Amino acid sequence: MANRVIIVGGGGGGAILANLLQPHGFDVTVIDKSTSHFFQPGNLWIAFKGVSPEKFLRPIPSLLKKGVNYVNDEVVSVDLNERRVTTRSGRSYEYDFVVLASGAELDYSAVPGHRELLERFGDFYSSPENSLKLWNTLRGLKEGSFVIGVADPIYKCPPGPHKGAFLASELLRSRGLAGKVKVVLAVPVPHAYPSKTVADILEPELKERGVEIHTFFTVNEVDNRENRLVSLEGEDIKFNVAVVVPPHRGPSYNISPAEVKDQSSYVKIDKYTSNVQGFDDAYAIGDCTNAPTSKSGVTAHLQAEVVAARLLGYDARYSGRTNCPIITDGKGTFVISDYDHPPIKVRLSRFKRLMEDLFVATYWSAVKYPEFWSPIFKAYFDATDEFIRRGEGW
């Protein structure tokens, strides 16, 4: 009898893992409450360039290889001791291995006034619908300030707010509003980016484009009546339009035993193997975990490859490698690090912006056919790993 693998979540990590396992005789089932997979970086292109959301949406079944079972249902509990997954419809699924790949959850109720702000302006972070709302909001903005804030230091896609600031300044400049609408970036860390090495690259570029940077600013309240963001540190910033990256949490569905979740509901894992702590038949990958690395698509992808290899009997381990892209109006760079090395200095260049555009163009194929793309990605990671070991950029 084939090993039964239940994957909770049909996003990038979950779908890649399912497609890696399917050719090897596993009985793979993907459970997701959504019928569509959305390429999350696409939110930026919708919000600041007006690209149609349909470009970044695909039905989940279309991304899974033939033979992978897909269940459109919401998981409500995972019993790791009994090896059972239960869904909202009342179905129960027993497994030999389970992989939690359900992502992080955005908590718009954690900061007073935040949900109302989202309803007023939309954002470039939560959904295609809210990104489209922000696009329409910014089209009507003629003067004042557009503020991007962050409510908690731990959030998915660490360069997201910075990409938003760059793209917003490009949009305003293209509309002749560079001197009339100010872009403000407020972050809860000492520098423009959590890593000073990366901040030293980005800050001059942001300032060159007129972006005002506020550090040590953790959004603690949104005053929609006075149009101001209030920080945990005691400052406030006025806005005409604002977007705040919300606090994140791990999965809201019940996991037994409860101690495998931390205080923010993230699943505790071995950072190298992705095993849920205390269980050799349970894994968690991507944004739903407490792994000490960036919550990003690259992390989920590389963890999926490690879990697939381990289920096939290999002693694979994830190094904590990151490769988070940052784009400006014409250049790009990457945040490259691993568990043992901080981010290295990677200069901005037009070639790296082209690399990011090529990645976006190949994303859907890379999800469905990871066995084809993995050698290409591995060659890139092997080459740039040498820079990490030497502590040098490129």
Coordinates of C-alpha atoms in Angstrom, one line a residue:
M1 CA 0.0 0.0 0.0
A2 CA 1.3 3.4 -1.0
N3 CA 2.3 5.8 1.8
R4 CA -0.6 8.3 2.3
V5 CA 0.6 11.9 2.4
I6 CA -1.8 14.7 3.4
I7 CA -0.6 18.2 2.5
V8 CA -2.6 21.0 4.2
G9 CA -2.4 24.0 1.8
G10 CA -2.1 24.3 -2.0
G11 CA 0.1 27.3 -2.2
G12 CA 3.6 27.3 -3.7
G13 CA 5.2 25.0 -1.1
G14 CA 2.3 22.6 -0.8
A15 CA 1.8 22.3 -4.6
I16 CA 5.6 21.9 -5.3
L17 CA 5.8 19.1 -2.7
A18 CA 2.8 17.3 -4.1
N19 CA 4.2 17.4 -7.6
L20 CA 7.6 16.2 -6.4
L21 CA 6.1 13.2 -4.6
Q22 CA 3.5 12.1 -7.2
P23 CA 5.8 10.3 -9.6
H24 CA 7.3 8.2 -6.8
G25 CA 4.2 6.2 -5.8
F26 CA 2.9 8.2 -2.9
D27 CA -0.8 8.6 -2.4
V28 CA -0.9 12.4 -2.2
T29 CA -3.9 14.5 -1.1
V30 CA -3.8 18.3 -1.0
I31 CA -6.5 20.0 1.1
D32 CA -7.2 23.7 0.7
K33 CA -10.2 25.9 1.5
S34 CA -9.5 28.0 -1.6
T35 CA -10.1 26.9 -5.1
S36 CA -7.4 29.3 -6.5
H37 CA -3.7 29.7 -6.1
F38 CA -2.6 33.3 -6.1
F39 CA 1.0 34.5 -6.8
Q40 CA 1.3 36.8 -3.8
P41 CA 4.0 39.2 -5.2
G42 CA 1.5 39.9 -7.9
N43 CA -0.3 42.2 -5.4
L44 CA 2.4 44.8 -6.0
W45 CA 1.8 44.8 -9.7
I46 CA -1.9 45.1 -9.3
A47 CA -1.7 47.9 -6.7
F48 CA 1.0 50.0 -8.4
K49 CA 0.8 49.2 -12.1
G50 CA -2.9 48.3 -12.5
V51 CA -2.2 44.8 -13.8
S52 CA -5.3 42.6 -13.9
P53 CA -5.6 40.2 -10.9
E54 CA -6.4 37.3 -13.3
K55 CA -2.8 37.3 -14.4
F56 CA -1.7 36.0 -11.0
L57 CA -4.5 33.5 -10.4
R58 CA -4.7 29.8 -11.3
P59 CA -7.2 27.1 -10.2
I60 CA -5.3 24.9 -7.7
P61 CA -6.2 21.6 -9.6
S62 CA -4.6 23.0 -12.7
L63 CA -1.2 23.3 -10.9
L64 CA -1.3 19.7 -9.6
K65 CA 0.0 16.8 -11.6
K66 CA -2.4 14.0 -12.6
G67 CA -2.8 11.6 -9.8
V68 CA -2.6 14.1 -7.0
N69 CA -5.9 14.3 -5.1
Y70 CA -7.3 17.7 -4.4
V71 CA -9.9 18.4 -1.7
N72 CA -11.6 21.8 -1.6
D73 CA -12.4 22.0 2.2
E74 CA -11.2 23.8 5.3
V75 CA -9.0 21.9 7.8
V76 CA -10.2 22.4 11.4
S77 CA -8.0 20.0 13.2
V78 CA -4.8 18.0 12.9
D79 CA -4.3 15.2 15.4
L80 CA -0.6 14.3 15.3
N81 CA -0.9 11.4 17.8
E82 CA -3.8 9.8 16.0
R83 CA -2.6 10.7 12.5
R84 CA -5.8 12.3 11.5
V85 CA -6.9 15.5 9.7
T86 CA -10.5 16.7 10.0
T87 CA -12.2 19.2 7.8
R88 CA -15.1 21.7 8.1
S89 CA -17.4 19.4 6.2
G90 CA -16.9 16.6 8.8
R91 CA -14.6 14.4 6.7
S92 CA -11.7 12.7 8.4
Y93 CA -8.4 11.7 6.6
E94 CA -5.9 9.3 8.0
Y95 CA -2.3 9.6 6.9
D96 CA 1.2 8.1 7.1
F97 CA 2.7 11.5 6.7
V98 CA 1.3 15.0 7.1
V99 CA 2.8 18.3 5.9
L100 CA 1.4 21.6 7.1
A101 CA 1.8 24.2 4.3
S102 CA -1.1 26.5 5.1
G103 CA 0.8 29.8 5.4
A104 CA 0.6 32.6 7.9
E105 CA -2.7 34.3 8.8
L106 CA -3.0 38.1 8.7
D107 CA -4.6 39.6 11.8
Y108 CA -6.3 42.9 10.9
S109 CA -8.0 43.1 14.2
A110 CA -4.8 43.3 16.3
V111 CA -4.2 47.0 15.7
P112 CA -7.1 49.3 16.5
G113 CA -8.5 51.0 13.4
H114 CA -6.6 48.8 11.0
R115 CA -9.5 47.0 9.6
E116 CA -11.3 50.3 8.9
L117 CA -8.1 51.5 7.1
L118 CA -8.1 48.4 4.9
E119 CA -11.7 49.0 4.0
R120 CA -11.1 52.6 3.2
F121 CA -8.0 52.2 0.9
G122 CA -7.2 48.6 0.3
D123 CA -3.6 47.4 0.5
F124 CA -0.9 45.6 -1.5
Y125 CA -0.5 42.8 0.9
S126 CA -3.6 40.8 1.7
S127 CA -5.5 40.0 -1.5
P128 CA -6.0 40.8 -5.2
E129 CA -9.3 42.6 -4.4
N130 CA -7.6 44.9 -1.8
S131 CA -4.7 45.5 -4.2
L132 CA -7.1 46.6 -6.9
K133 CA -8.8 48.9 -4.3
L134 CA -5.5 50.5 -3.5
W135 CA -4.8 51.0 -7.2
N136 CA -8.1 52.9 -7.6
T137 CA -7.4 54.8 -4.4
L138 CA -4.0 56.0 -5.5
R139 CA -5.4 57.0 -8.9
G140 CA -7.5 59.6 -7.0
L141 CA -4.6 60.9 -4.8
K142 CA -3.4 64.3 -6.0
E143 CA -1.5 65.7 -3.0
G144 CA -0.4 64.9 0.6
S145 CA 1.3 61.7 1.7
F146 CA 1.1 58.0 1.0
V147 CA 2.4 56.1 4.1
I148 CA 3.5 52.5 4.3
G149 CA 3.8 51.2 7.9
V150 CA 4.6 47.9 9.6
A151 CA 2.8 46.6 12.7
D152 CA 5.2 43.8 13.7
P153 CA 8.8 42.9 12.8
I154 CA 7.8 39.4 11.8
Y155 CA 6.0 39.3 8.5
K156 CA 6.1 37.5 5.2
C157 CA 8.2 38.9 2.3
P158 CA 10.4 41.3 4.4
P159 CA 11.3 43.5 1.3
G160 CA 7.5 43.9 0.5
P161 CA 7.1 47.3 2.1
H162 CA 10.3 48.6 0.4
K163 CA 9.1 47.3 -3.0
G164 CA 5.9 49.1 -2.4
A165 CA 7.7 52.3 -1.6
F166 CA 9.8 52.1 -4.8
L167 CA 6.8 51.2 -7.0
A168 CA 4.7 54.0 -5.4
S169 CA 7.3 56.6 -6.1
E170 CA 7.6 55.4 -9.7
L171 CA 3.8 55.6 -10.1
L172 CA 3.6 59.1 -8.7
R173 CA 6.5 60.3 -10.8
S174 CA 4.9 58.9 -13.9
R175 CA 1.7 60.9 -13.1
G176 CA 3.7 64.1 -12.5
L177 CA 3.0 64.1 -8.7
A178 CA 6.5 63.5 -7.4
G179 CA 6.6 66.9 -5.7
K180 CA 3.0 66.9 -4.6
V181 CA 2.6 63.4 -3.0
K182 CA 5.2 62.2 -0.5
V183 CA 5.9 58.5 0.0
V184 CA 6.7 57.6 3.6
L185 CA 8.1 54.3 4.7
A186 CA 7.9 53.6 8.5
V187 CA 9.6 50.4 9.8
P188 CA 10.0 49.0 13.3
V189 CA 13.7 48.4 13.1
P190 CA 16.8 50.6 13.5
H191 CA 17.6 50.9 9.8
A192 CA 15.6 51.2 6.6
Y193 CA 15.8 47.4 6.4
P194 CA 16.3 44.8 9.2
S195 CA 19.8 44.0 7.9
K196 CA 22.1 47.0 8.0
T197 CA 24.0 45.5 5.0
V198 CA 20.8 45.6 2.9
A199 CA 19.7 48.9 4.4
D200 CA 23.0 50.6 3.3
I201 CA 22.1 49.6 -0.3
L202 CA 18.4 50.6 -0.2
E203 CA 18.4 53.8 1.9
P204 CA 20.3 56.0 -0.7
E205 CA 18.0 54.7 -3.5
L206 CA 14.9 55.4 -1.4
K207 CA 16.1 58.9 -0.5
E208 CA 17.0 59.6 -4.1
R209 CA 13.4 59.0 -5.0
G210 CA 12.2 61.3 -2.3
V211 CA 10.9 58.5 0.0
E212 CA 10.9 59.7 3.7
I213 CA 12.1 56.9 6.1
H214 CA 11.0 56.6 9.7
T215 CA 12.8 53.9 11.8
F216 CA 11.8 52.5 15.2
F217 CA 8.2 53.0 14.2
T218 CA 5.9 50.1 15.0
V219 CA 2.3 50.8 14.1
N220 CA 0.2 50.4 17.3
E221 CA -2.9 52.3 16.3
V222 CA -4.6 53.7 13.2
D223 CA -6.5 56.9 14.0
N224 CA -8.9 57.1 11.0
R225 CA -10.6 60.3 12.3
E226 CA -7.4 62.3 12.4
N227 CA -5.7 60.3 9.6
R228 CA -2.6 59.4 11.5
L229 CA -0.6 56.3 12.4
V230 CA 0.5 56.1 16.0
S231 CA 3.5 54.0 16.9
L232 CA 4.3 51.8 19.9
E233 CA 7.3 54.1 20.5
G234 CA 5.1 57.1 20.9
E235 CA 5.3 59.0 17.6
D236 CA 2.7 59.6 14.9
I237 CA 2.6 60.2 11.2
K238 CA -0.1 61.9 9.3
F239 CA -1.4 60.4 6.1
N240 CA -3.8 61.0 3.2
V241 CA -3.6 57.3 2.2
A242 CA -1.9 54.6 4.3
V243 CA -1.2 50.9 4.1
V244 CA -0.1 48.9 7.2
V245 CA 1.4 45.4 7.0
P246 CA -0.6 43.6 9.8
P247 CA 0.7 41.3 12.5
H248 CA 0.9 37.7 11.5
R249 CA -0.1 34.5 13.2
G250 CA 0.4 30.8 12.6
P251 CA -2.5 28.5 11.7
S252 CA -5.9 29.0 13.5
Y253 CA -6.9 25.4 13.0
N254 CA -6.4 23.2 16.1
I255 CA -3.3 21.0 16.2
S256 CA -3.0 18.3 18.9
P257 CA -0.8 18.2 20.9
A258 CA -1.1 22.0 21.5
E259 CA 2.5 22.4 22.5
V260 CA 3.7 22.1 18.9
K261 CA 2.5 25.7 18.4
D262 CA 4.3 28.7 19.9
Q263 CA 2.7 31.7 21.5
S264 CA 2.0 33.2 18.1
S265 CA 0.5 30.0 16.8
Y266 CA 3.4 29.2 14.5
V267 CA 4.2 25.5 14.2
K268 CA 7.5 24.6 16.0
I269 CA 9.8 22.7 13.6
D270 CA 13.4 21.5 13.4
K271 CA 14.8 24.2 11.2
Y272 CA 16.9 21.8 9.2
T273 CA 14.5 19.0 8.5
S274 CA 11.1 20.8 8.8
N275 CA 9.9 18.0 11.1
V276 CA 7.2 19.2 13.6
Q277 CA 8.9 19.0 17.0
G278 CA 8.5 15.5 18.5
F279 CA 7.1 13.9 15.3
D280 CA 9.0 12.0 12.6
D281 CA 5.9 11.6 10.5
A282 CA 4.8 15.3 10.5
Y283 CA 6.3 18.3 8.8
A284 CA 5.6 22.0 8.3
I285 CA 6.9 24.3 5.7
G286 CA 6.7 27.9 4.6
D287 CA 5.1 30.8 6.5
C288 CA 3.2 28.7 9.0
T289 CA 6.4 27.7 10.9
N290 CA 8.7 29.2 13.5
A291 CA 11.8 28.6 11.4
P292 CA 14.3 31.5 12.0
T293 CA 14.4 32.6 8.4
S294 CA 12.5 34.9 6.1
K295 CA 8.8 34.0 5.5
S296 CA 9.0 33.9 1.7
G297 CA 8.2 31.8 -1.3
V298 CA 11.8 30.7 -1.7
T299 CA 11.9 29.3 1.8
A300 CA 8.7 27.3 1.2
H301 CA 10.1 26.0 -2.1
L302 CA 13.4 24.9 -0.7
Q303 CA 11.7 23.3 2.4
A304 CA 9.4 21.4 0.1
E305 CA 12.4 20.0 -1.8
V306 CA 13.9 18.9 1.5
V307 CA 10.8 17.2 2.8
A308 CA 10.3 15.4 -0.6
A309 CA 13.9 14.1 -0.4
R310 CA 13.5 13.0 3.2
L311 CA 10.3 11.1 2.4
L312 CA 12.2 9.4 -0.4
G313 CA 14.8 8.3 2.2
Y314 CA 17.6 10.9 1.8
D315 CA 19.1 12.8 4.6
A316 CA 18.3 16.2 3.1
R317 CA 18.6 19.4 5.2
Y318 CA 17.5 23.0 4.6
S319 CA 20.3 25.5 5.2
G320 CA 18.0 28.5 5.8
R321 CA 18.9 29.9 2.4
T322 CA 17.0 33.1 1.4
N323 CA 16.9 34.8 -2.0
C324 CA 14.3 37.6 -1.5
P325 CA 14.1 40.0 -4.4
I326 CA 13.9 43.8 -4.1
I327 CA 13.0 45.8 -7.1
T328 CA 13.2 49.5 -7.9
D329 CA 11.9 51.3 -11.0
G330 CA 14.6 49.7 -13.1
K331 CA 17.0 47.7 -11.0
G332 CA 16.9 44.8 -8.6
T333 CA 18.9 43.0 -5.9
F334 CA 18.4 40.0 -3.6
V335 CA 18.5 39.4 0.1
I336 CA 20.8 36.4 0.3
S337 CA 21.7 34.7 3.6
D338 CA 21.4 31.4 5.4
Y339 CA 21.2 30.2 9.0
D340 CA 24.9 30.6 9.5
H341 CA 25.6 33.8 7.5
P342 CA 23.9 37.2 7.6
P343 CA 22.8 38.9 4.4
I344 CA 25.6 39.7 2.0
K345 CA 26.0 42.9 0.0
V346 CA 24.4 42.4 -3.4
R347 CA 24.5 45.5 -5.5
L348 CA 21.5 46.7 -7.4
S349 CA 21.6 46.1 -11.2
R350 CA 19.4 46.0 -14.2
F351 CA 20.4 42.3 -14.8
K352 CA 19.0 41.3 -11.4
R353 CA 15.7 43.1 -12.1
L354 CA 15.6 41.0 -15.3
M355 CA 16.2 37.9 -13.2
E356 CA 13.2 38.8 -11.1
D357 CA 11.0 39.4 -14.1
L358 CA 12.0 36.0 -15.6
F359 CA 11.2 34.3 -12.3
V360 CA 7.7 35.8 -12.4
A361 CA 7.3 34.6 -16.0
T362 CA 8.2 31.0 -15.0
Y363 CA 6.4 30.8 -11.7
W364 CA 3.5 28.6 -12.8
S365 CA 5.7 26.2 -14.6
A366 CA 8.1 26.0 -11.7
V367 CA 5.2 25.0 -9.4
K368 CA 3.8 22.3 -11.6
Y369 CA 7.1 20.9 -13.0
P370 CA 9.6 21.3 -10.2
E371 CA 11.6 18.4 -11.4
F372 CA 12.5 20.4 -14.5
W373 CA 13.2 23.7 -12.8
S374 CA 14.9 22.4 -9.6
P375 CA 18.3 21.7 -11.4
I376 CA 18.3 25.2 -12.8
F377 CA 17.5 26.8 -9.4
K378 CA 20.1 24.5 -7.7
A379 CA 22.8 25.7 -10.1
Y380 CA 22.0 29.3 -9.2
F381 CA 21.9 28.6 -5.5
D382 CA 25.2 26.6 -5.6
A383 CA 26.9 29.4 -7.4
T384 CA 25.6 32.1 -5.0
D385 CA 26.3 30.0 -2.0
E386 CA 29.9 30.5 -2.6
F387 CA 29.4 34.3 -2.2
I388 CA 27.7 33.6 1.1
R389 CA 30.6 31.5 2.3
R390 CA 33.1 34.2 1.4
G391 CA 30.9 37.0 2.7
E392 CA 31.0 38.7 -0.6
G393 CA 28.3 40.2 -2.8
W394 CA 28.0 40.2 -6.6

